Coordinates of C-alpha atoms in Angstrom, one line a residue:
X104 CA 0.0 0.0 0.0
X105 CA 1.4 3.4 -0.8
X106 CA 1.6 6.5 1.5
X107 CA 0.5 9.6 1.6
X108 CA 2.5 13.0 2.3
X109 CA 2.2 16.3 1.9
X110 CA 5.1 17.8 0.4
X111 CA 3.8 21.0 0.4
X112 CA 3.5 21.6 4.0
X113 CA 6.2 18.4 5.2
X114 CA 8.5 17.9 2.7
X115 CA 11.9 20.5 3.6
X116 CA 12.1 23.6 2.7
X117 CA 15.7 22.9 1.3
X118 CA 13.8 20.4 -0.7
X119 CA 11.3 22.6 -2.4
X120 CA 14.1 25.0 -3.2
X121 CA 16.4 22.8 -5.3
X122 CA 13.5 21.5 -6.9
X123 CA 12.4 24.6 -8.0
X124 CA 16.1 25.4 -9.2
X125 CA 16.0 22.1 -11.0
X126 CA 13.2 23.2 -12.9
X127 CA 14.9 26.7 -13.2
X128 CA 18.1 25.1 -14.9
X129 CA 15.7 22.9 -17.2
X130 CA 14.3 26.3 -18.3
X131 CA 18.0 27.6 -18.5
X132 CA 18.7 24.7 -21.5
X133 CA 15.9 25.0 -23.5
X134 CA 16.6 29.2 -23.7
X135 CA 19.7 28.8 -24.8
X136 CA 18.3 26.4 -27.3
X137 CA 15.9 29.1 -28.6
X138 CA 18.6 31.5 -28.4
X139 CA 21.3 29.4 -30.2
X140 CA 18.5 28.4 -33.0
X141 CA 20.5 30.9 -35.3
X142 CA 23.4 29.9 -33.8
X143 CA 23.3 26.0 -34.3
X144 CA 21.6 25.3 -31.2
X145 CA 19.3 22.5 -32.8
X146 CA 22.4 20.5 -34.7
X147 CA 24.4 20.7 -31.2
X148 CA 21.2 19.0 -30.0
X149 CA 21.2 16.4 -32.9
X150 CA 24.6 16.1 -33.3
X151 CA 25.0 14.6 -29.9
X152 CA 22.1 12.1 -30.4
X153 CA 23.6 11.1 -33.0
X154 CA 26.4 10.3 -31.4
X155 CA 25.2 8.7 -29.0
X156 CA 22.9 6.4 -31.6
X157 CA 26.2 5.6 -33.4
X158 CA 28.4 4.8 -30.9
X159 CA 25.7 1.9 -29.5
X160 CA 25.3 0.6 -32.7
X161 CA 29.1 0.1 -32.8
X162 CA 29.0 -1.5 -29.7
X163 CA 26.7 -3.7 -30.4
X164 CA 28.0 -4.4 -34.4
X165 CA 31.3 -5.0 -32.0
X166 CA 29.5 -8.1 -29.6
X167 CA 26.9 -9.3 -31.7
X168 CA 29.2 -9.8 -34.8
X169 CA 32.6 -11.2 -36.2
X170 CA 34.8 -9.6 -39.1
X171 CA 33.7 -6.4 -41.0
X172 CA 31.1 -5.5 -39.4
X173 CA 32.7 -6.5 -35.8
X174 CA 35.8 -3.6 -37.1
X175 CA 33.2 -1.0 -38.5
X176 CA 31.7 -1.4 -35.0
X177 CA 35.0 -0.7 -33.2
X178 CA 35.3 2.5 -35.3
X179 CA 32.5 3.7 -34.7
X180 CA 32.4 3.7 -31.2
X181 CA 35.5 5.7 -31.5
X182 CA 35.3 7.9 -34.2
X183 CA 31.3 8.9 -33.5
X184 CA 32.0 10.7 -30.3
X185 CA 35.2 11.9 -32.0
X186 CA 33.3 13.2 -34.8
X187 CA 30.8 14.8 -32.5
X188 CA 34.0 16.9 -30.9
X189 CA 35.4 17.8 -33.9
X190 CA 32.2 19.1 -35.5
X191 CA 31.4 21.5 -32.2
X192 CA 34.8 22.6 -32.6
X193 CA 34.8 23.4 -36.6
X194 CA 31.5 25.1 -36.7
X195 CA 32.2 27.2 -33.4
X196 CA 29.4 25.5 -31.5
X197 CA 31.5 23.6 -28.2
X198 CA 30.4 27.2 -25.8
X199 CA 26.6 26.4 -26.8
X200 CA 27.5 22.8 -25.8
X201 CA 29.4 23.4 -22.9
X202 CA 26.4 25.6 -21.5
X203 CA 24.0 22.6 -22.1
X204 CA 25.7 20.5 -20.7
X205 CA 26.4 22.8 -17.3
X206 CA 22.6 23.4 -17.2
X207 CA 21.7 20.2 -17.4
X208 CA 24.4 19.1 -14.9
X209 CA 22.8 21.6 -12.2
X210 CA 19.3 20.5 -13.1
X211 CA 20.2 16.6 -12.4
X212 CA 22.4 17.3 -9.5
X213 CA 19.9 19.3 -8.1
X214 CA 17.0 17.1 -8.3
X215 CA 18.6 14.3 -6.9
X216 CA 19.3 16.1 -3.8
X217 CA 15.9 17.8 -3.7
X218 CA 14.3 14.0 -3.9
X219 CA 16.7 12.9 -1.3
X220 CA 15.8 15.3 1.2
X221 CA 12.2 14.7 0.8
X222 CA 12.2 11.2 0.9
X223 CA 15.5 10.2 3.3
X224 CA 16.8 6.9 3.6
X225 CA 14.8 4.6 6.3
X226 CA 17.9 2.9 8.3
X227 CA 18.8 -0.5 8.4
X228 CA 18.0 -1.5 12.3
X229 CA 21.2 -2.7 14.3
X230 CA 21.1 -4.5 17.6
X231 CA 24.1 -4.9 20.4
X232 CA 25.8 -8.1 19.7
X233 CA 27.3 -9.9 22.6
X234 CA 31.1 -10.8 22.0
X235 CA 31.2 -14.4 20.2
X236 CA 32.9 -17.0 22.9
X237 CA 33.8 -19.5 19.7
X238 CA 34.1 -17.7 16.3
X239 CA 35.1 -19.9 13.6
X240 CA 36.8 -18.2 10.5
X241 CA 36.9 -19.8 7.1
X242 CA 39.7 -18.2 4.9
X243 CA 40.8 -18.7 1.4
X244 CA 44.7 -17.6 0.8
X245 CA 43.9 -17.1 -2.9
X246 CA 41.1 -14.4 -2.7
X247 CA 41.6 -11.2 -3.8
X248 CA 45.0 -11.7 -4.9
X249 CA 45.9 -12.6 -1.6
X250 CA 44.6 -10.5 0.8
X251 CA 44.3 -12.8 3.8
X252 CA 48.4 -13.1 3.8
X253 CA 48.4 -9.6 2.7
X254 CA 46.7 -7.9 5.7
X255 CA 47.4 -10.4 8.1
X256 CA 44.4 -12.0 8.8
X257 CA 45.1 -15.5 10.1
X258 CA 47.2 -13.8 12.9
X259 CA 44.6 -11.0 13.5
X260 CA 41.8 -13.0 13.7
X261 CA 43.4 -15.2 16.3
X262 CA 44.6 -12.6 18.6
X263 CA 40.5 -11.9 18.8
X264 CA 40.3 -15.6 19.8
X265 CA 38.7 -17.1 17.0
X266 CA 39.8 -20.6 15.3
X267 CA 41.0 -20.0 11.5
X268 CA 40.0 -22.6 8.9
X269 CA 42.4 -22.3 6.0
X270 CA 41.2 -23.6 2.9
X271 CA 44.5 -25.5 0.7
X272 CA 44.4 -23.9 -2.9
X273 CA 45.3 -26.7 -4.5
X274 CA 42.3 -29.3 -3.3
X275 CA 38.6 -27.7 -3.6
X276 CA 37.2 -27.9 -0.3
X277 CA 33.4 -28.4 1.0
X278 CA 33.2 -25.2 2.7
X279 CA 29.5 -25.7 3.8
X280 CA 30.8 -28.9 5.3
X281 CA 33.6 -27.5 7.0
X282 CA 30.9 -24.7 8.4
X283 CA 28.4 -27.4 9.6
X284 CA 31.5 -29.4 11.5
X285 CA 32.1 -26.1 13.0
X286 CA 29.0 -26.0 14.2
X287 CA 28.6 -29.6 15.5
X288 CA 32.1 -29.0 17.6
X289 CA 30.7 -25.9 19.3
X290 CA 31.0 -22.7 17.4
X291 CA 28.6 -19.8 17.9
X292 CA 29.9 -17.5 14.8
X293 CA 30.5 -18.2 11.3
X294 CA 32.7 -16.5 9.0
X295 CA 34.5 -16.2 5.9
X296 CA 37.4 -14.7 4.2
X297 CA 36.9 -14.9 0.3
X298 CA 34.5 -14.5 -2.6
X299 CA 30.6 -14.1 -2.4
X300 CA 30.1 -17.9 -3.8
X301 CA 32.0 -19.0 -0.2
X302 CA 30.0 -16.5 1.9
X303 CA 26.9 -17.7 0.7
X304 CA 27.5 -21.5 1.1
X305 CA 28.9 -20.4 4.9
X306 CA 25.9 -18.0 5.3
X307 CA 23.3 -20.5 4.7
X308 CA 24.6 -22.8 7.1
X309 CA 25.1 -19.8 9.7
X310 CA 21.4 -19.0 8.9
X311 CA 19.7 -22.5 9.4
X312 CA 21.3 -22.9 12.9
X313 CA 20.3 -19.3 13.4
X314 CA 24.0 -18.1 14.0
X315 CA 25.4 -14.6 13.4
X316 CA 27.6 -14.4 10.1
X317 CA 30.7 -12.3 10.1
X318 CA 31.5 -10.9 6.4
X319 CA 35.5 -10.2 5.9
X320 CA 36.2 -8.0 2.4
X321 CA 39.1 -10.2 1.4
X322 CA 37.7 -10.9 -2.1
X323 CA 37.8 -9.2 -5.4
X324 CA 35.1 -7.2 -5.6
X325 CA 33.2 -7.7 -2.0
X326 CA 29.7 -6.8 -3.4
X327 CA 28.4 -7.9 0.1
X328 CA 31.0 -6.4 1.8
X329 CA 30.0 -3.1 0.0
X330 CA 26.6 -2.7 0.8
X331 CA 26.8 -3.8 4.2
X332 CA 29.0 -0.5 4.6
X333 CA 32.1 -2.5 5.5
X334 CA 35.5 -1.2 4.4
X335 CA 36.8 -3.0 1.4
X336 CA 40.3 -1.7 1.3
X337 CA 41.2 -3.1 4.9
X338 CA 39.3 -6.3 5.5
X339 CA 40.7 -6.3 8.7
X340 CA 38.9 -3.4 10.2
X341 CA 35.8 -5.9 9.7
X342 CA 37.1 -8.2 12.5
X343 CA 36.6 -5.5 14.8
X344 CA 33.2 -7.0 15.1
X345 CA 34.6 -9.6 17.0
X346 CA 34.9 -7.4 19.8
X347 CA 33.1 -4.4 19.2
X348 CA 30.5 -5.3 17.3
X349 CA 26.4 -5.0 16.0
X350 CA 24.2 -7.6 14.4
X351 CA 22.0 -6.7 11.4
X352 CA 19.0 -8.7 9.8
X353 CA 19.1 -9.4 6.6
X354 CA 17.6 -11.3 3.5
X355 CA 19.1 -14.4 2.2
X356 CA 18.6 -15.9 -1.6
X357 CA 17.7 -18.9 -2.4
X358 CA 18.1 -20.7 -6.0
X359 CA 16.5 -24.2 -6.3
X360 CA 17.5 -24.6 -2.8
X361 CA 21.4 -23.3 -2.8
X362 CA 21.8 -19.8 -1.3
X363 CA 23.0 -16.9 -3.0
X364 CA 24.0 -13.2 -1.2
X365 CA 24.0 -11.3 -4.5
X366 CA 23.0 -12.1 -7.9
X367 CA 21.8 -15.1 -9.9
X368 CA 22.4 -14.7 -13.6
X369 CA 21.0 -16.5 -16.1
X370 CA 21.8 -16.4 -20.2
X371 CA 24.2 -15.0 -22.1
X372 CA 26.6 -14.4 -18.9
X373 CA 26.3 -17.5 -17.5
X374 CA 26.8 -19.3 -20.6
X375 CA 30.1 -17.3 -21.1
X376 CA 31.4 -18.3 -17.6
X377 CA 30.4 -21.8 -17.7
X378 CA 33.8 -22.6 -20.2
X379 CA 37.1 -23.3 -19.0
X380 CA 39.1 -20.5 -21.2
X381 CA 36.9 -17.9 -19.6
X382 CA 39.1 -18.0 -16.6
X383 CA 42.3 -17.0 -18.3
X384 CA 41.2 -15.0 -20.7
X385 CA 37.8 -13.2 -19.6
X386 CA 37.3 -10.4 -22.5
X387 CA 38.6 -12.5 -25.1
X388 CA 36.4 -15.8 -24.3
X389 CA 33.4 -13.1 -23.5
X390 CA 34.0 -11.6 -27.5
X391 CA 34.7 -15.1 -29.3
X392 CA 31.2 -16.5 -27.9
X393 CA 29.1 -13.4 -28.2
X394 CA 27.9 -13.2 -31.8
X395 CA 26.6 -17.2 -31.4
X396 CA 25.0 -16.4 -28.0
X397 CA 23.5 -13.0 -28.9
X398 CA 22.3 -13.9 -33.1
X399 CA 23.1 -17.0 -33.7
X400 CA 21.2 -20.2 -34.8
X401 CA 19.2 -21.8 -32.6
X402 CA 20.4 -19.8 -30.0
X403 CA 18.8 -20.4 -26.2
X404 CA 16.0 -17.8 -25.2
X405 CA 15.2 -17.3 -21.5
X406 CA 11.3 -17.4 -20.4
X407 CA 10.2 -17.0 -16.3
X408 CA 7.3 -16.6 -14.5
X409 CA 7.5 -13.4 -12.0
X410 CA 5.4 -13.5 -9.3
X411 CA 3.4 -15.2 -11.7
X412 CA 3.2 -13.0 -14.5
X413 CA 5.4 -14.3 -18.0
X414 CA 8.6 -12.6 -19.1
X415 CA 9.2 -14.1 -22.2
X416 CA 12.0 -14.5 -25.2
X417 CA 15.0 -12.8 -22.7
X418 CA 18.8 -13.0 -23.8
X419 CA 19.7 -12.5 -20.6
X420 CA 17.8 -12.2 -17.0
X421 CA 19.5 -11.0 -13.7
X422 CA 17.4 -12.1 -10.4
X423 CA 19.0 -9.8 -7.1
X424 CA 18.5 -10.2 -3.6
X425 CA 16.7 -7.3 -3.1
X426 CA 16.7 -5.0 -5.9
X427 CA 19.3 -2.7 -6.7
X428 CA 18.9 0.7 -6.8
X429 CA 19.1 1.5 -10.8
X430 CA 19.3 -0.8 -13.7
X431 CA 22.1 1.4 -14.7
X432 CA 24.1 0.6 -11.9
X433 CA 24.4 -3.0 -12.1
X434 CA 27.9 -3.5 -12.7
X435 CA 31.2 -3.6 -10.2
X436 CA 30.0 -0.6 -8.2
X437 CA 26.3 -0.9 -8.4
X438 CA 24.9 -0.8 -4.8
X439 CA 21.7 -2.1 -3.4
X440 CA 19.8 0.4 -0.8
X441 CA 18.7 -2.2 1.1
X442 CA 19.2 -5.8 2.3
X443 CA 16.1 -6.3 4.0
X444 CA 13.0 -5.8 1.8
X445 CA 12.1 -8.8 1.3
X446 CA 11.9 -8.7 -2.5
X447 CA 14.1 -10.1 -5.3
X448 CA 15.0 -7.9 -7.8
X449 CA 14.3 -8.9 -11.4
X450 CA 16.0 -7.4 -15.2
X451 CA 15.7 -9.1 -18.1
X452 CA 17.2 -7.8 -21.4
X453 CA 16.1 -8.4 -25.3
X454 CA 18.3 -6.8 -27.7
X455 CA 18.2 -8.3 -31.0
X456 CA 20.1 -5.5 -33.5
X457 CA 21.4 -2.1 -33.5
X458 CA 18.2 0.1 -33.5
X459 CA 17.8 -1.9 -29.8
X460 CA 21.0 -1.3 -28.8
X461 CA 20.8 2.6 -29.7
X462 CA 17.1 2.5 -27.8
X463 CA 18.6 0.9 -25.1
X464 CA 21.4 3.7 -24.7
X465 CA 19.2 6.5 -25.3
X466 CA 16.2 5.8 -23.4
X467 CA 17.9 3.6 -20.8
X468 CA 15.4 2.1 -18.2
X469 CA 12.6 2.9 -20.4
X470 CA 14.0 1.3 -23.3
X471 CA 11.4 -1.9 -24.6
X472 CA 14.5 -4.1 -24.4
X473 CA 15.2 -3.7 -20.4
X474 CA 12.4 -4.8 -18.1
X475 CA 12.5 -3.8 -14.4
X476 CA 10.6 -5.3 -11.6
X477 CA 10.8 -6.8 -8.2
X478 CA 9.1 -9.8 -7.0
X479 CA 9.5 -12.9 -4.2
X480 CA 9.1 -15.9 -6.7
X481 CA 10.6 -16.2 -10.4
X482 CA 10.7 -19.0 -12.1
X483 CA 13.1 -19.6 -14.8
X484 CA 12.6 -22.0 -17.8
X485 CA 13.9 -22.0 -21.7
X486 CA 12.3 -21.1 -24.9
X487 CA 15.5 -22.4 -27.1
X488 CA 17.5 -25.8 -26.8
X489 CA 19.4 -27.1 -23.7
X490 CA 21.6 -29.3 -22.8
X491 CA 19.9 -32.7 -21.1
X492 CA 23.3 -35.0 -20.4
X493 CA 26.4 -35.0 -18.8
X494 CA 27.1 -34.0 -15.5
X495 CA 27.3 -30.0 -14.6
X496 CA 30.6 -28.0 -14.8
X497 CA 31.6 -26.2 -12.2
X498 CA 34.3 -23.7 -12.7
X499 CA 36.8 -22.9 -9.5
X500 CA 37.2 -19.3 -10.6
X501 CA 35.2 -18.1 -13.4
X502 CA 36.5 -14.6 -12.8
X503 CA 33.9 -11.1 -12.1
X504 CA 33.4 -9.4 -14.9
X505 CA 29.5 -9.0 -14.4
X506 CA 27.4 -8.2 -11.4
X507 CA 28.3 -10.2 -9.0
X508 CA 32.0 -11.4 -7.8
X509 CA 33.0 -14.8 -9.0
X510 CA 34.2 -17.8 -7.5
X511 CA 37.5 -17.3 -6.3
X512 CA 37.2 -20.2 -4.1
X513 CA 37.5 -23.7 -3.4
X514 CA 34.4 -23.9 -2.1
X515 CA 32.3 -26.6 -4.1
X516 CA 29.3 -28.7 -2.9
X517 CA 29.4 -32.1 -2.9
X518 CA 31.1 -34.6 0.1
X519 CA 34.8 -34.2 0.7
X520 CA 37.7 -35.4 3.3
X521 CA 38.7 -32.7 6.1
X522 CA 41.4 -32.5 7.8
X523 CA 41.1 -32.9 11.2
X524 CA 41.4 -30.2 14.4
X525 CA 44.6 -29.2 15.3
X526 CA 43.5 -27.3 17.7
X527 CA 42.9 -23.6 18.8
X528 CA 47.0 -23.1 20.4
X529 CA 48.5 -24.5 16.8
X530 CA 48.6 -23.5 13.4
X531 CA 45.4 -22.6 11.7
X532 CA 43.4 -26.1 10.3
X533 CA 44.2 -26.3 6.3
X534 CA 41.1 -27.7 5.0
X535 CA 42.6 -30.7 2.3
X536 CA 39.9 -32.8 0.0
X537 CA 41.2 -35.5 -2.3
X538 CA 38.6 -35.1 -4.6
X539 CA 34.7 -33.8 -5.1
X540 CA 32.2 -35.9 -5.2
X541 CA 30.0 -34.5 -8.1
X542 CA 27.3 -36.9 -8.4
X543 CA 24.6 -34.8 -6.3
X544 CA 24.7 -32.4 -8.8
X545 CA 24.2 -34.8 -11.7
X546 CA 20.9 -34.8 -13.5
X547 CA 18.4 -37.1 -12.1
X548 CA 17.2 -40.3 -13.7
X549 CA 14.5 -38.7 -15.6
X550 CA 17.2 -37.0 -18.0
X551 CA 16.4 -33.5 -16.6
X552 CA 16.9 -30.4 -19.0
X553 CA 19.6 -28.4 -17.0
X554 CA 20.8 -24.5 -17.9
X555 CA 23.4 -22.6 -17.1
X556 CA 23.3 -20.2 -14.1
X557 CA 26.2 -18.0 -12.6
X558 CA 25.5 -17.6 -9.2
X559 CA 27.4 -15.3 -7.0
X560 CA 29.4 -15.3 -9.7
X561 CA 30.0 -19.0 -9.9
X562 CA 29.2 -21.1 -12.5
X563 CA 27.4 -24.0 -12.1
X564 CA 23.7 -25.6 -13.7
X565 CA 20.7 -26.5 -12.9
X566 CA 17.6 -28.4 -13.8
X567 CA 14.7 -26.6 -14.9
X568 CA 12.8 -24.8 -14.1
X569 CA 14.8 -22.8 -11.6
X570 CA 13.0 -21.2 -8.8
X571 CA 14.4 -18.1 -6.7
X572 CA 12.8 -16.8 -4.0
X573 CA 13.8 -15.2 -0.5
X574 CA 14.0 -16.1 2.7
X575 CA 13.5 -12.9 4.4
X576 CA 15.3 -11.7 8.0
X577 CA 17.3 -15.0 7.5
X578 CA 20.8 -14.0 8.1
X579 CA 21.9 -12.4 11.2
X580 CA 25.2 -10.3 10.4
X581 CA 27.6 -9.2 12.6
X582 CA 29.4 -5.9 11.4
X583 CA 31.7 -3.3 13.3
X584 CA 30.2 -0.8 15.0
X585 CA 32.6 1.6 13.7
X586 CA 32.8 1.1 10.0
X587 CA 32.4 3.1 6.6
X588 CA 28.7 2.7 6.0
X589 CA 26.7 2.5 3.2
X590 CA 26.8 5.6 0.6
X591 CA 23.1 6.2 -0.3
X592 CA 22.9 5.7 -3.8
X593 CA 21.1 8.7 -6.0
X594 CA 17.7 8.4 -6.4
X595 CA 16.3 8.2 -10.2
X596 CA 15.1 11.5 -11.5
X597 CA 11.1 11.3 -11.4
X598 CA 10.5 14.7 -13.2
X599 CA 6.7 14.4 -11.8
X600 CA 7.8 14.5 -7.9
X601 CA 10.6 17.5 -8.8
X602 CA 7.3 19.5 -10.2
X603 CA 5.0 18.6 -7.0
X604 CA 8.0 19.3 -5.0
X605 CA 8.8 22.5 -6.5
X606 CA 5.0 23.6 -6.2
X607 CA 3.9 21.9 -3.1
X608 CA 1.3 19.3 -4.6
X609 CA 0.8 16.0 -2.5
X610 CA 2.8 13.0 -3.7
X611 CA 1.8 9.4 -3.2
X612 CA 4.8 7.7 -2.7
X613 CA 5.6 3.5 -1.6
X614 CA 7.0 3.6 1.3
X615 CA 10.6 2.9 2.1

């Protein structure tokens, strides 16, 4: 149900004003339009649309093809905006542009603060955490280059009395097992020190023995890490929480019953990361498979169900737990507001030639080839071929190039030998397995169509149809009290609420 507030007489005074000079800088642009009609205004105005037309179709002539047409992309993605320079600059137009482009810098900037002082951030509840008697630390040398050597962790974290499980790089390990046995010999916190595919397997086992979860940065990207407002650049500033520390509630995915803590991707991503080159040689794997994935024959189409309701014919569909903020900011520093909503988030893209891909960049989120929603249940099936035999891959490191991090770690489900305690006084525990048992994740007997899906980053597959959904409040996390927080992400320009700002209409907004 949506709320109702009265801007005019509630909303900030501070909020009213940059609205109105929002609206006021608007004005400013189009004036110097009318002004600059003798002047060129109206081909500085199409010139830079077509740029910006041009340079997407040379990106996408540049994925979606090989040979000519992949090289006449290429140039045009440099030359257009090139040409777009040079042209201001020949015909004496670059001061009209440069004032454009100021006015309409202002008018953004100050909408975005005017809609975030009228609508501020509800906070993410924290509780006082009682120190943990018997934390238990799962860390992978590898991660992030090797930041668990590099900052010291092993020796930090025991200092703060916790026992340090580390993983051997050279023998996958069953992390989830390795948290459960934890658990069965007594520990009351569960952590990790690696990629978002390890925290989640750890986090679900922390979660269904309701135990608090400690999240150390030590991976590549720490997507987790980052909107949890922990500091990524010294991971270990986040085992201050041992001692000084807060819990937070928070949502935890679920895909066809494994847990995810970010992102489940499905299509033309997780295809790419599902083949063993891809780990070596990321871009030029991602460039050599594209044209095939993206417009070749028989090529695979995604269909789901959200919350019931079809999204058909996709190239590619992203499921989130809990949405992020903008479609646009779904990449390496794309943030989520919120971890505790209680809702998935959902984008699915169709882009099938150039005209799409110019759409697409000029329209953005309102562009017919990006969908946007939010939902608790989606369902994903195929509309082209798949694959029916063989047992699943599973890639060690498939490498982040997408949303989510990928898996740096050992970490792979499936039975496997541990070593055994050597005790809290001795060296930390290296984690050995002389070999993965595979054969849970094998189809079943019924020759079960299966699909590639990159969760967390890690590739795996599944049988269809693949079910996401959330398990809401699930995960208690335990976080420094003193740490960088999260940065509150703009909010999307709604021109409507800038005008019933700026003239003090009512506004019915969700609530946050």
């Amino acid at each position: 149900m949506g709320a109702t507030r009265e801007t005019g007489s509630d909303a900030p005074g501070e909020a009213r004003f940059l609205a109105r000079l929002a609206l006021l800088a608007v004005l400013g642009s189009l004036l110097v339009l009318v002004l600059a009609l003798g002047e060129g205004g109206l081909m500085v105005l199409g010139a830079g649309l077509l740029g910006v037309v041009l340079c997407a179709a040379g990106v996408w002539w540049f994925v979606a093809h090989r040979g000519l047409l992949r090289v006449i992309g290429a140039l045009l993605v440099f030359l257009a905006p090139a040409g777009v320079v040079v042209l201001f600059a020949y015909q004496g137009l670059w001061l009209t542009a440069l004032i454009l482009v100021l006015c309409w810098g202002v008018a953004l900037t100050c909408a975005r603060a005017a809609l975030r002082r009228s609508r501020p951030e509800r906070p993410q509840v924290a509780t006082a955490a009682a120190r943990p008697a018997r934390p238990v630390l799962i860390m992978n040398p590898k991660s992030g280059g090797g930041k668990v050597g590099r900052f010291g962790l092993v020796e930090r974290a025991e200092e703060l009395g916790a026992r340090v499980i580390l993983l051997d790089p050279g023998a996958p390990a069953d992390v989830a097992e390795l948290a459960r046995r934890a658990v069965a010999d007594g520990a009351d916190l569960l952590g990790v020190a690696g990629g978002d595919g390890t925290q989640a397997l750890v986090a679900a086992v922390a979660a269904d023995h309701d135990l608090p979860f400690l999240v150390i940065s030590a991976g590549t990207r720490n997507h987790l890490a980052m909107d949890l407002g922990l500091d990524r650049d010294d991971p270990s500033r986040c085992l201050d929480a041992l001692t000084d520390g807060e819990e937070l509630r928070i949502d935890l995915g679920d895909v066809s019953g494994r847990a995810f803590v970010n992102t489940v991707s499905f299509g033309v991503y997780a295809d790419v990361v599902q083949r063993p080159e891809y780990r070596d040689d990321k871009a030029g794997t991602a460039l050599s498979l594209m044209p095939d994935l993206l417009v070749g024959e028989g090529v695979r189409r995604l269909d789901s169900l959200v919350d019931g309701a079809p999204l058909a014919d996709q190239q590619a569909l992203l499921v989130s737990n809990n949405p992020y903020f903008s479609p646009d900011e779904i990449s390496g520093t794309g943030r989520r507001p919120r971890l505790d909503d209680g809702e998935l988030g959902v984008l699915g893209i169709r882009v099938e030639d150039a005209a799409q891909a110019a759409d697409l960049a000029v329209r953005g989120s309102q562009s017919t080839g990006l969908t946007v929603l939010s939902a608790h249940r989606v369902e994903v099936t195929v509309s082209g071929p798949a694959e029916a035999e063989g047992p699943p891959e599973t890639a060690e490191d498939p490498g982040a190039d997408g949303p989510s991090e990928a898996a740096e770690d050992a970490g792979a489900e499936g039975p496997s030998e541990v070593a055994e305690d050597a005790g809290t006084d001795g060296p930390p525990e290296v984690a050995e397995n002389a070999g993965v048992d595979k054969s849970a994740e094998e189809p079943g007997a019924s020759g079960a169509v299966e699909i590639p899906v990159a969760v967390d980053g890690e590739a795996l597959r599944m049988p269809i149809p693949v079910v996401c959904t959330l398990r809401p409040g699930a995960l208690r996390v335990l976080v420094p009290r003193d740490r960088p927080g999260v940065v509150a992400p703009p909010p999307a320009i709604d021109w409507r609420r800038i005008l019933d700002l700026a003239f003090g209409r009512t506004v019915r907004t969700a609530p946050r």
